[in-house]
PDB file of N, CA and C in Angstrom:
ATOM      1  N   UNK H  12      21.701 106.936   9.498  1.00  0.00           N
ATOM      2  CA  UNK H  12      20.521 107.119   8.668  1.00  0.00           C
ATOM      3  C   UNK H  12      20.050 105.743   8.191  1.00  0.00           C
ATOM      4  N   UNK H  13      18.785 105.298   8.417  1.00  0.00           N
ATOM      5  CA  UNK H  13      18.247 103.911   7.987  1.00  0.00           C
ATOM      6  C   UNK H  13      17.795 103.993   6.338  1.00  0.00           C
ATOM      7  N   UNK H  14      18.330 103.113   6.086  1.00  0.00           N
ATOM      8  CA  UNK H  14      18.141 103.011   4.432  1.00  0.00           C
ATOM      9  C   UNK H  14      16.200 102.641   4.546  1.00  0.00           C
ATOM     10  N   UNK H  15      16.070 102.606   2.750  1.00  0.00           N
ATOM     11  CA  UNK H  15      14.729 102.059   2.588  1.00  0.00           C
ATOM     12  C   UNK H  15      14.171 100.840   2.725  1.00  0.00           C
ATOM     13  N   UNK H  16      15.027 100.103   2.964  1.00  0.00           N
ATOM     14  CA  UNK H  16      15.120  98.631   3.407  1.00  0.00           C
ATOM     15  C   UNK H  16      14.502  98.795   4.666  1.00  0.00           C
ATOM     16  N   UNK H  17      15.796  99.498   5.495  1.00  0.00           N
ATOM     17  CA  UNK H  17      15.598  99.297   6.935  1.00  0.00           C
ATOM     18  C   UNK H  17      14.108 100.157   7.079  1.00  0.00           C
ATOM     19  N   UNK H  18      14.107 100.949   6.790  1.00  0.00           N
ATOM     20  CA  UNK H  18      12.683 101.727   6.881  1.00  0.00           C
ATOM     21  C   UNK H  18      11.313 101.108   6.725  1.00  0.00           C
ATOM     22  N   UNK H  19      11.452  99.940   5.347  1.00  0.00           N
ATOM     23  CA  UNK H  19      10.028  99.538   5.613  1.00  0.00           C
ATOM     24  C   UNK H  19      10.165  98.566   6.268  1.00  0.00           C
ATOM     25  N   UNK H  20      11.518  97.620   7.225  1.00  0.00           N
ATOM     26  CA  UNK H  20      11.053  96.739   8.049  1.00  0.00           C
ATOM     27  C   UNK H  20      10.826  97.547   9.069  1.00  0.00           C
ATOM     28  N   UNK H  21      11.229  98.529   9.545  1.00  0.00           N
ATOM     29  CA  UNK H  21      10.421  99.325  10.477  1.00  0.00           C
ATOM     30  C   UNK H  21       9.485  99.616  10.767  1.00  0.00           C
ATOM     31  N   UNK H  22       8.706 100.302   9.877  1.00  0.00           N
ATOM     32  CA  UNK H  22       7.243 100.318   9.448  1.00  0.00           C
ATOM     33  C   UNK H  22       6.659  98.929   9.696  1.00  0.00           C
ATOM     34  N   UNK H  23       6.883  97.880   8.805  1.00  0.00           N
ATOM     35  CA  UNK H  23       6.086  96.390   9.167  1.00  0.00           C
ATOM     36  C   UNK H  23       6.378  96.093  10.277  1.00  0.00           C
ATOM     37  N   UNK H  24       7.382  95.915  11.407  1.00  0.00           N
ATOM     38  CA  UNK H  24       7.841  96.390  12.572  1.00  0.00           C
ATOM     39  C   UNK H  24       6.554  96.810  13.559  1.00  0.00           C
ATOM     40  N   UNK H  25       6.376  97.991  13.510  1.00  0.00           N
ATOM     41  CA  UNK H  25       5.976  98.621  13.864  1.00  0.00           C
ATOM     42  C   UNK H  25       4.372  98.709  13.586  1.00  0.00           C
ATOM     43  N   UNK H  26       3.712  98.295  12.817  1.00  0.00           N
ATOM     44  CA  UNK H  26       2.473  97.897  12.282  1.00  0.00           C
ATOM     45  C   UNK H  26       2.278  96.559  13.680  1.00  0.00           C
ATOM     46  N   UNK H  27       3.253  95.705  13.052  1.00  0.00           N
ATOM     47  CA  UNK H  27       2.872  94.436  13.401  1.00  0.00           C
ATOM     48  C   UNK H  27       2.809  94.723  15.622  1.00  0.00           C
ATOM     49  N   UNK H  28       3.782  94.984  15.742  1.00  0.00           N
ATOM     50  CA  UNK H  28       3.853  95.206  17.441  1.00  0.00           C
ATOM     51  C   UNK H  28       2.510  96.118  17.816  1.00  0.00           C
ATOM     52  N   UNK H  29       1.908  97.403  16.869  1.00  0.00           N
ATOM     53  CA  UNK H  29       0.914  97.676  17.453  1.00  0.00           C
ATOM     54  C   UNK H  29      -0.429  96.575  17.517  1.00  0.00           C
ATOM     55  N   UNK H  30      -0.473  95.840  17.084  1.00  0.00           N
ATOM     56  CA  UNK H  30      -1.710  94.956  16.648  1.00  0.00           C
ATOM     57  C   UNK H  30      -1.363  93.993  18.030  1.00  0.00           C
ATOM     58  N   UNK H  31      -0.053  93.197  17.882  1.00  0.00           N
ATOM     59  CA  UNK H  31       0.132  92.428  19.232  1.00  0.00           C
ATOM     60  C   UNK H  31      -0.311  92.914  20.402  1.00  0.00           C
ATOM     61  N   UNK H  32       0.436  94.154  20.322  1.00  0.00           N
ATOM     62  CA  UNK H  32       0.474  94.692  22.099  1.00  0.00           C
ATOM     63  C   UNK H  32      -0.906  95.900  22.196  1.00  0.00           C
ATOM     64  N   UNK H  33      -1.369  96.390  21.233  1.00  0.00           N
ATOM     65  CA  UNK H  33      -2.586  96.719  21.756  1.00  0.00           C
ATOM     66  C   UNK H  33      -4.118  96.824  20.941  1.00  0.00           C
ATOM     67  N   UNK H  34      -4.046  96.378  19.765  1.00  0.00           N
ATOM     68  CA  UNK H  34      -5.271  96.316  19.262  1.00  0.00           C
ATOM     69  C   UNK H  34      -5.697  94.681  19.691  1.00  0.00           C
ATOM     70  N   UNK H  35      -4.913  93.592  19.586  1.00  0.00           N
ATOM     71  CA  UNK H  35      -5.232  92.857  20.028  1.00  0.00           C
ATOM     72  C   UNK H  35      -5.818  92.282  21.833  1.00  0.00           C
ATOM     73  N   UNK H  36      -5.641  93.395  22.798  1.00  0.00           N
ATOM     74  CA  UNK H  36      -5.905  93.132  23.650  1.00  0.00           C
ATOM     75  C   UNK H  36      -7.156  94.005  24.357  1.00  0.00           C
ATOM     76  N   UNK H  37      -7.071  94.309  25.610  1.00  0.00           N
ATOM     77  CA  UNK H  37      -8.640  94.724  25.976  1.00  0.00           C
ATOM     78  C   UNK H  37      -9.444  96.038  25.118  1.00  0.00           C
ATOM     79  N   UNK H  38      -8.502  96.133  24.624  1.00  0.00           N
ATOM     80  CA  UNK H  38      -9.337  97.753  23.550  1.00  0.00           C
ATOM     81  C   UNK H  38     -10.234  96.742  22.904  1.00  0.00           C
ATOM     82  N   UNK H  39      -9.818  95.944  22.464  1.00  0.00           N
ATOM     83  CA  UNK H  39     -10.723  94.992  21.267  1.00  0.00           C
ATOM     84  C   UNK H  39     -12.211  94.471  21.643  1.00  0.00           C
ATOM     85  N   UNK H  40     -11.820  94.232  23.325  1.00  0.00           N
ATOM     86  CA  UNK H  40     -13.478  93.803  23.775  1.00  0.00           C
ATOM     87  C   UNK H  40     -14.104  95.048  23.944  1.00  0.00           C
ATOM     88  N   UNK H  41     -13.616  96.361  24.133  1.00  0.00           N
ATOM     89  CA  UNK H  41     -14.321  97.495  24.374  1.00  0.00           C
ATOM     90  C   UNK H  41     -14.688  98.174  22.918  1.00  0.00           C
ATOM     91  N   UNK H  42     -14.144  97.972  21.945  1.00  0.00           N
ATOM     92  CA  UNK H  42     -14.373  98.204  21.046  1.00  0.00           C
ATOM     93  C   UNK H  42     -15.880  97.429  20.122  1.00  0.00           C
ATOM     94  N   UNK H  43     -15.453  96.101  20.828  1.00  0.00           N
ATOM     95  CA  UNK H  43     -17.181  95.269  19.858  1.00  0.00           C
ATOM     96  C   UNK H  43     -18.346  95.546  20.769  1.00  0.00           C
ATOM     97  N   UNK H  44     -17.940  96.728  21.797  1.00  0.00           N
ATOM     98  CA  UNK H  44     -19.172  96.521  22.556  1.00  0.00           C
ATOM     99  C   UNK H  44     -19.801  97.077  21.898  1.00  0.00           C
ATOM    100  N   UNK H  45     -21.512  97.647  22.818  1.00  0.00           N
ATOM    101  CA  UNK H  45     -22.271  98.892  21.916  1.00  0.00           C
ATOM    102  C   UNK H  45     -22.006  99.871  22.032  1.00  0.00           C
ATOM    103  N   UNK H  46     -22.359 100.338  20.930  1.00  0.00           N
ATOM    104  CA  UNK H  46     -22.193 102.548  20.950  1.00  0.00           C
ATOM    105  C   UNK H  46     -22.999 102.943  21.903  1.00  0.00           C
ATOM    106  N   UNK H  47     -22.221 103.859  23.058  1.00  0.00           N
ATOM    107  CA  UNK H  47     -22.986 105.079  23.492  1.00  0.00           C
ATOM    108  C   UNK H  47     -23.997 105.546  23.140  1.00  0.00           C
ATOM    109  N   UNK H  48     -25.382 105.894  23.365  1.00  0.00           N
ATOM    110  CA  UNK H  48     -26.560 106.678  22.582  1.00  0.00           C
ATOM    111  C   UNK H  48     -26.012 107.884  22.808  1.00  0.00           C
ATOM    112  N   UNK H  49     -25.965 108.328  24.119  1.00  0.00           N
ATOM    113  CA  UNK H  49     -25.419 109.455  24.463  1.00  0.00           C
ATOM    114  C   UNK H  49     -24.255 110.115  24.691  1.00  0.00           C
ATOM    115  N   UNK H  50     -23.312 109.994  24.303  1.00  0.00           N
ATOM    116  CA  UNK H  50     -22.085 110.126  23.841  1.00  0.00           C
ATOM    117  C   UNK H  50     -21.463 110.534  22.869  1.00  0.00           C
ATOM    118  N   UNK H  51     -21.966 109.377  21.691  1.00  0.00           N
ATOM    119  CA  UNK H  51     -22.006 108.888  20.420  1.00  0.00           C
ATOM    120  C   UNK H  51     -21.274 110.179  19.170  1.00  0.00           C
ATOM    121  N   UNK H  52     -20.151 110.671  19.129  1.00  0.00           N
ATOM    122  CA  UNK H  52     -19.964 111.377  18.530  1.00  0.00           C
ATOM    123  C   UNK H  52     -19.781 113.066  18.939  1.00  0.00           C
ATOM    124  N   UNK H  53     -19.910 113.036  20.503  1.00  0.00           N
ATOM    125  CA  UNK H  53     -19.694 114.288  20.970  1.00  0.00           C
ATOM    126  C   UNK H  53     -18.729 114.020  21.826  1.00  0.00           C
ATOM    127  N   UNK H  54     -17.662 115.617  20.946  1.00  0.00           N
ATOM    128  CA  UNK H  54     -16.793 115.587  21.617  1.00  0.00           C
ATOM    129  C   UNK H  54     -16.412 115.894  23.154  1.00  0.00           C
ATOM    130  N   UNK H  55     -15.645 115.565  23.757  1.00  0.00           N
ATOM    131  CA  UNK H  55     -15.516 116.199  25.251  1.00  0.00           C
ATOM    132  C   UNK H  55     -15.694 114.732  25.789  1.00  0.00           C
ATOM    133  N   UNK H  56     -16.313 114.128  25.625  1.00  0.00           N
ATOM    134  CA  UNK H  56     -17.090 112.909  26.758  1.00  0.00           C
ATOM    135  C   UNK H  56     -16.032 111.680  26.322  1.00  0.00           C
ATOM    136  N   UNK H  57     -15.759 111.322  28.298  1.00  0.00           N
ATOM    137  CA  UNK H  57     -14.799 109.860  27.956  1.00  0.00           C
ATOM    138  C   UNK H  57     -15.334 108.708  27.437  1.00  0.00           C
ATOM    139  N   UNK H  58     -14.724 107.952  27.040  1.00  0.00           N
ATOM    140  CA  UNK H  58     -15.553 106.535  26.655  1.00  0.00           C
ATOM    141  C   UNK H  58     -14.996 105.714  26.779  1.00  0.00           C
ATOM    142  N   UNK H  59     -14.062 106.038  27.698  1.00  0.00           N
ATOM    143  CA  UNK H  59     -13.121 104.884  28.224  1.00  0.00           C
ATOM    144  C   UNK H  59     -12.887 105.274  30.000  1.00  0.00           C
ATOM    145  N   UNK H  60     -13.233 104.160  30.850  1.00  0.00           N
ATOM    146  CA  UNK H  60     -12.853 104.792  32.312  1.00  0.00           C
ATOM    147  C   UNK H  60     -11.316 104.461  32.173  1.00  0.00           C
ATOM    148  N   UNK H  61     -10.921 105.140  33.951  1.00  0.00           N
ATOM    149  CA  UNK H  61      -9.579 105.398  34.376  1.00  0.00           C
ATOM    150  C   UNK H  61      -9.080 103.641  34.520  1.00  0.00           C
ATOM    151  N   UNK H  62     -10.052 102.450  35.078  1.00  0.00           N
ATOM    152  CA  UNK H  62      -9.842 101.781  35.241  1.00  0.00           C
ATOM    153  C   UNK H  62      -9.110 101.084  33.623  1.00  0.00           C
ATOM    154  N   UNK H  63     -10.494 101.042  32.905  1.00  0.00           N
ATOM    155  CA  UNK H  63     -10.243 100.418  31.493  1.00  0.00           C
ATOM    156  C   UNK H  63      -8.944 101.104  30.835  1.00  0.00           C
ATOM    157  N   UNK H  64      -8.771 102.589  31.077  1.00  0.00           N
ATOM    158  CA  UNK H  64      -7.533 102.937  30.363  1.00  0.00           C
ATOM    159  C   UNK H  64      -5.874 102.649  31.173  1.00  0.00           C
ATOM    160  N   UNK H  65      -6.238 101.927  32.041  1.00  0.00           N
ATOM    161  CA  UNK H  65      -4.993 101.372  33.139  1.00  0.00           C
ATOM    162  C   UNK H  65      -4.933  99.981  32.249  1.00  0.00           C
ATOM    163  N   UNK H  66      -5.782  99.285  32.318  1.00  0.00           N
ATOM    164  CA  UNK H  66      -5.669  98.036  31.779  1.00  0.00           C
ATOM    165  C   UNK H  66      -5.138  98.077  30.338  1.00  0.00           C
ATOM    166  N   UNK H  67      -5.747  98.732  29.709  1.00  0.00           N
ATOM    167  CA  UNK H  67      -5.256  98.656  28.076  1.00  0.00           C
ATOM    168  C   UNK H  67      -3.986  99.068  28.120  1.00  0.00           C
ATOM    169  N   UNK H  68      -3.388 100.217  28.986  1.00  0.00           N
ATOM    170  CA  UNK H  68      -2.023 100.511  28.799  1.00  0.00           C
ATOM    171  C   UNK H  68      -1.514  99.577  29.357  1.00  0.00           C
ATOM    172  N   UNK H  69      -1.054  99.067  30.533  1.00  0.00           N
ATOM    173  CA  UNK H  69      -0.632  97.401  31.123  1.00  0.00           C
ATOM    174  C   UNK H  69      -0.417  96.235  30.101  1.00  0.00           C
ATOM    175  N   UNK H  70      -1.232  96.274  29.227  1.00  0.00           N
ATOM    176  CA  UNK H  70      -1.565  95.466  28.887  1.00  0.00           C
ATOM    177  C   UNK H  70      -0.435  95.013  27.130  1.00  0.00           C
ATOM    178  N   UNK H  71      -0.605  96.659  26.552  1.00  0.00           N
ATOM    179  CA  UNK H  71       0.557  97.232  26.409  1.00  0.00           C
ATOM    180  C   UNK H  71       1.891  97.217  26.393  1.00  0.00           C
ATOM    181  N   UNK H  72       2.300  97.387  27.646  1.00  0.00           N
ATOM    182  CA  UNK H  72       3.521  97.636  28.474  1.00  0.00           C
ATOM    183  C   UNK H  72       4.054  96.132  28.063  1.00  0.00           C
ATOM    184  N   UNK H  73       3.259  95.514  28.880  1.00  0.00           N
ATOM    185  CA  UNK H  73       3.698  94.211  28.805  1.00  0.00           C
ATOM    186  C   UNK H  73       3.745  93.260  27.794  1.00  0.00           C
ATOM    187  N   UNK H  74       3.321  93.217  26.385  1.00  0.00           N
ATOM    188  CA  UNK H  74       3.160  92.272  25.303  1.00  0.00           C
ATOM    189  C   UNK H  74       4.199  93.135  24.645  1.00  0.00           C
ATOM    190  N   UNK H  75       4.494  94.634  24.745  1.00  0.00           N
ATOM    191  CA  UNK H  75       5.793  95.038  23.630  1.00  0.00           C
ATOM    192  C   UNK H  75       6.843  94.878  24.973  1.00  0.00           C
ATOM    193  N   UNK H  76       7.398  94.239  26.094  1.00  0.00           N
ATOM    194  CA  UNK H  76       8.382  93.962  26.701  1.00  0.00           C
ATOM    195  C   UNK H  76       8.461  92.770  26.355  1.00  0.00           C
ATOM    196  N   UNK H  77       7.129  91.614  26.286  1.00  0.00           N
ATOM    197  CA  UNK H  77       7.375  90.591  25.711  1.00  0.00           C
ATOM    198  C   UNK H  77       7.780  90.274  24.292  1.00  0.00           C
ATOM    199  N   UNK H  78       7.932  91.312  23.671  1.00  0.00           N
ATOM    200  CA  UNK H  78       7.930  90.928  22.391  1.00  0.00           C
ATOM    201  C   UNK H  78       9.586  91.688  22.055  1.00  0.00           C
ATOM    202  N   UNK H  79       9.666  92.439  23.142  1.00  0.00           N
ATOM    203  CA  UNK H  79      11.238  92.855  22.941  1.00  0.00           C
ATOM    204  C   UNK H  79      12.473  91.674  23.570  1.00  0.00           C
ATOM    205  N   UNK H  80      11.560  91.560  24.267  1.00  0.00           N
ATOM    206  CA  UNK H  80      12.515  90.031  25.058  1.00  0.00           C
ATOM    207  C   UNK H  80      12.908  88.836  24.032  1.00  0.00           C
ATOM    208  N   UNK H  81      11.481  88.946  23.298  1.00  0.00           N
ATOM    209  CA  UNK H  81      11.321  87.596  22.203  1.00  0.00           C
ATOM    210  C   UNK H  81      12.426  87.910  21.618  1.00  0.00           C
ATOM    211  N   UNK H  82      12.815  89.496  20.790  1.00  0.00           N
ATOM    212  CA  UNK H  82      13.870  89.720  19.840  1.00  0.00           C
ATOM    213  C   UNK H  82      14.726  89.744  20.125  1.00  0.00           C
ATOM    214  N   UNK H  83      15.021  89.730  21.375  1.00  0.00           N
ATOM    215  CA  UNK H  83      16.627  89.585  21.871  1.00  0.00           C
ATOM    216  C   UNK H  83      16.939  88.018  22.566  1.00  0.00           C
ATOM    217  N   UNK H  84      16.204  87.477  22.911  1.00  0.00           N
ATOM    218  CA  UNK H  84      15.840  86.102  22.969  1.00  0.00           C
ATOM    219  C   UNK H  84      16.075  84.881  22.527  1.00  0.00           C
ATOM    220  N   UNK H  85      15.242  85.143  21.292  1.00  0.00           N
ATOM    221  CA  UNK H  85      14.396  84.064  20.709  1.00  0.00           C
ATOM    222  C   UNK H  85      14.129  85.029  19.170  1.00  0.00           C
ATOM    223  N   UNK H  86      14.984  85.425  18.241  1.00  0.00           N
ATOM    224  CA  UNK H  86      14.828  86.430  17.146  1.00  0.00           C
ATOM    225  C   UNK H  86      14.151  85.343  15.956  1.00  0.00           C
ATOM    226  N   UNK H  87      13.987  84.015  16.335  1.00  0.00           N
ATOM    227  CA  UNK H  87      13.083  83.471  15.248  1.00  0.00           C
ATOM    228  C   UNK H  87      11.718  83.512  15.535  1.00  0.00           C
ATOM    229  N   UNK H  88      11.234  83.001  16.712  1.00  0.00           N
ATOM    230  CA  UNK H  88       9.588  83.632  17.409  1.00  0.00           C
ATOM    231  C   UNK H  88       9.576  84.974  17.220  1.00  0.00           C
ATOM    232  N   UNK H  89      10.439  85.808  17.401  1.00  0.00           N
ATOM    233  CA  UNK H  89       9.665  87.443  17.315  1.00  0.00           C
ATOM    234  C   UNK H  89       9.452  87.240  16.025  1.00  0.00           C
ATOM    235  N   UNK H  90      10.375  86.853  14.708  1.00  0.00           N
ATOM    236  CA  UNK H  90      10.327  87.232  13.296  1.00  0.00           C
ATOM    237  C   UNK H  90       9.058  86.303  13.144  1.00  0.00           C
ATOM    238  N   UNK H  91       8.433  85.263  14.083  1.00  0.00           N
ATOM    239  CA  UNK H  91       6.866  84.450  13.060  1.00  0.00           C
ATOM    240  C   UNK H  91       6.120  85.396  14.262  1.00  0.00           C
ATOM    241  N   UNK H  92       5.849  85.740  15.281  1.00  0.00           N
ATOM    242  CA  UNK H  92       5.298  86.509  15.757  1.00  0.00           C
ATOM    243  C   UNK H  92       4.651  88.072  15.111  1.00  0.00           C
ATOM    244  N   UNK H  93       5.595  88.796  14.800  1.00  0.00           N
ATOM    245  CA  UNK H  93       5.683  90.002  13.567  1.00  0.00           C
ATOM    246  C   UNK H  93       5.304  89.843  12.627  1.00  0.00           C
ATOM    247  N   UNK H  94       5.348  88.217  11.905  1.00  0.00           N
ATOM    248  CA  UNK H  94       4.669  87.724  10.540  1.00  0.00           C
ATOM    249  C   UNK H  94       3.219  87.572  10.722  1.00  0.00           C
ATOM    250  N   UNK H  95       2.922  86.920  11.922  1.00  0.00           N
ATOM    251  CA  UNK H  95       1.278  87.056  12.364  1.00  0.00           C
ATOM    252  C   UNK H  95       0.768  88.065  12.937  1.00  0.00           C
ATOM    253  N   UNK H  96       1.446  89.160  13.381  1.00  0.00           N
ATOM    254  CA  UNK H  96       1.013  90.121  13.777  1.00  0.00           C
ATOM    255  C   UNK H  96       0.431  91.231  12.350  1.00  0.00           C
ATOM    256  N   UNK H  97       1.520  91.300  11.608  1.00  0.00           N
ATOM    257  CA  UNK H  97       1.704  91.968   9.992  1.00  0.00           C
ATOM    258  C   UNK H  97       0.353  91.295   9.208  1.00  0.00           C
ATOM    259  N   UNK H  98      -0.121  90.402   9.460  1.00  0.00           N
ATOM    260  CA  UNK H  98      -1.609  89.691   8.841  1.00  0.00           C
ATOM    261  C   UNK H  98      -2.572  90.853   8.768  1.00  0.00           C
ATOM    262  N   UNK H  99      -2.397  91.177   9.998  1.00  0.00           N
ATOM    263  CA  UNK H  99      -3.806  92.004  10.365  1.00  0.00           C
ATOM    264  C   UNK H  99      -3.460  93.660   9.762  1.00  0.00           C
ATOM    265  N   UNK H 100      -2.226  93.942   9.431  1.00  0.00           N
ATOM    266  CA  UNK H 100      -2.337  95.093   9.170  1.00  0.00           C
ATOM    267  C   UNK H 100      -1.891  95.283   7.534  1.00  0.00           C
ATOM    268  N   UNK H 101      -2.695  94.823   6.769  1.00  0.00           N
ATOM    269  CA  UNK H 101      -2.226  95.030   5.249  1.00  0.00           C
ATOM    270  C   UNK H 101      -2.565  96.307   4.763  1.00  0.00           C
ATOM    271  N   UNK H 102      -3.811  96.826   5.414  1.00  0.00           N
ATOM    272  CA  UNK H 102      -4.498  97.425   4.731  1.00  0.00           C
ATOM    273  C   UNK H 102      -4.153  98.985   5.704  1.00  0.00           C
ATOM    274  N   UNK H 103      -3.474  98.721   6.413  1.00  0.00           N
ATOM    275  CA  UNK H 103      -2.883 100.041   7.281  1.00  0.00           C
ATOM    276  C   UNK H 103      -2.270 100.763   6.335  1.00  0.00           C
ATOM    277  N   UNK H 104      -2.759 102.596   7.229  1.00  0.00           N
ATOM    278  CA  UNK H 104      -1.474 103.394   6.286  1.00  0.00           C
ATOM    279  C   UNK H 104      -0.647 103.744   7.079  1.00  0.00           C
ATOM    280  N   UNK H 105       0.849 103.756   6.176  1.00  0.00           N
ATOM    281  CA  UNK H 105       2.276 103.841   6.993  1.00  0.00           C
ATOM    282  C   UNK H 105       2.039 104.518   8.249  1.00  0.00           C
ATOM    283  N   UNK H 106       3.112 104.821   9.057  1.00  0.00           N
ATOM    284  CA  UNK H 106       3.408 105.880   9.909  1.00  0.00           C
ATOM    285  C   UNK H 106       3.771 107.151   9.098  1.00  0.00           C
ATOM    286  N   UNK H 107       4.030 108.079  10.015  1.00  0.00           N
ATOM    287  CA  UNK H 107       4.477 109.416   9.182  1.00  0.00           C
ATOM    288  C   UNK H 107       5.570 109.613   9.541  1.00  0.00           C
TER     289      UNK H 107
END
């Protein structure tokens, strides 16, 4: 059983690796693009192709293998890595 300690480095953990491995990468340019006119809020319709959703997962895959490597590695780069990653998510709410 993980104490409350271990729990919220988990959580910051876990904040921080999603931002590395996928808000920071191609979701982010698809995201500042423009809104759909026609789309825009109806449900059912993709807004992401098969291609773009290959890439973002890849993309994924590979920055949380890199970042698992870092921690078994190199556990002082993952810990400033996780510290700059944790920047961007202050204002996140926990996991559940």
């Amino acid at each position: 059983m993980t104490t409350k300690s271990d729990q919220s480095d988990l959580i910051r953990e876990a904040k921080a690796i999603v931002v590395l491995a996928f808000r920071n990468g191609p979701i982010e340019d698809m995201h500042t693009g423009k809104t759909c006119a026609t789309c825009n809020g109806k449900v059912g319709y993709s807004r992401i192709s098969d291609d773009e959703m290959k890439l973002i997962m890849k993309n994924a895959v590979n920055r949380v293998y890199w970042l698992l490597r870092l921690k078994a590695d190199a556990p002082d780069t993952y810990a400033r890595q996780i510290a700059y990653g944790e920047r961007s998510t202050l204002n996140w709410d926990d996991p559940e």
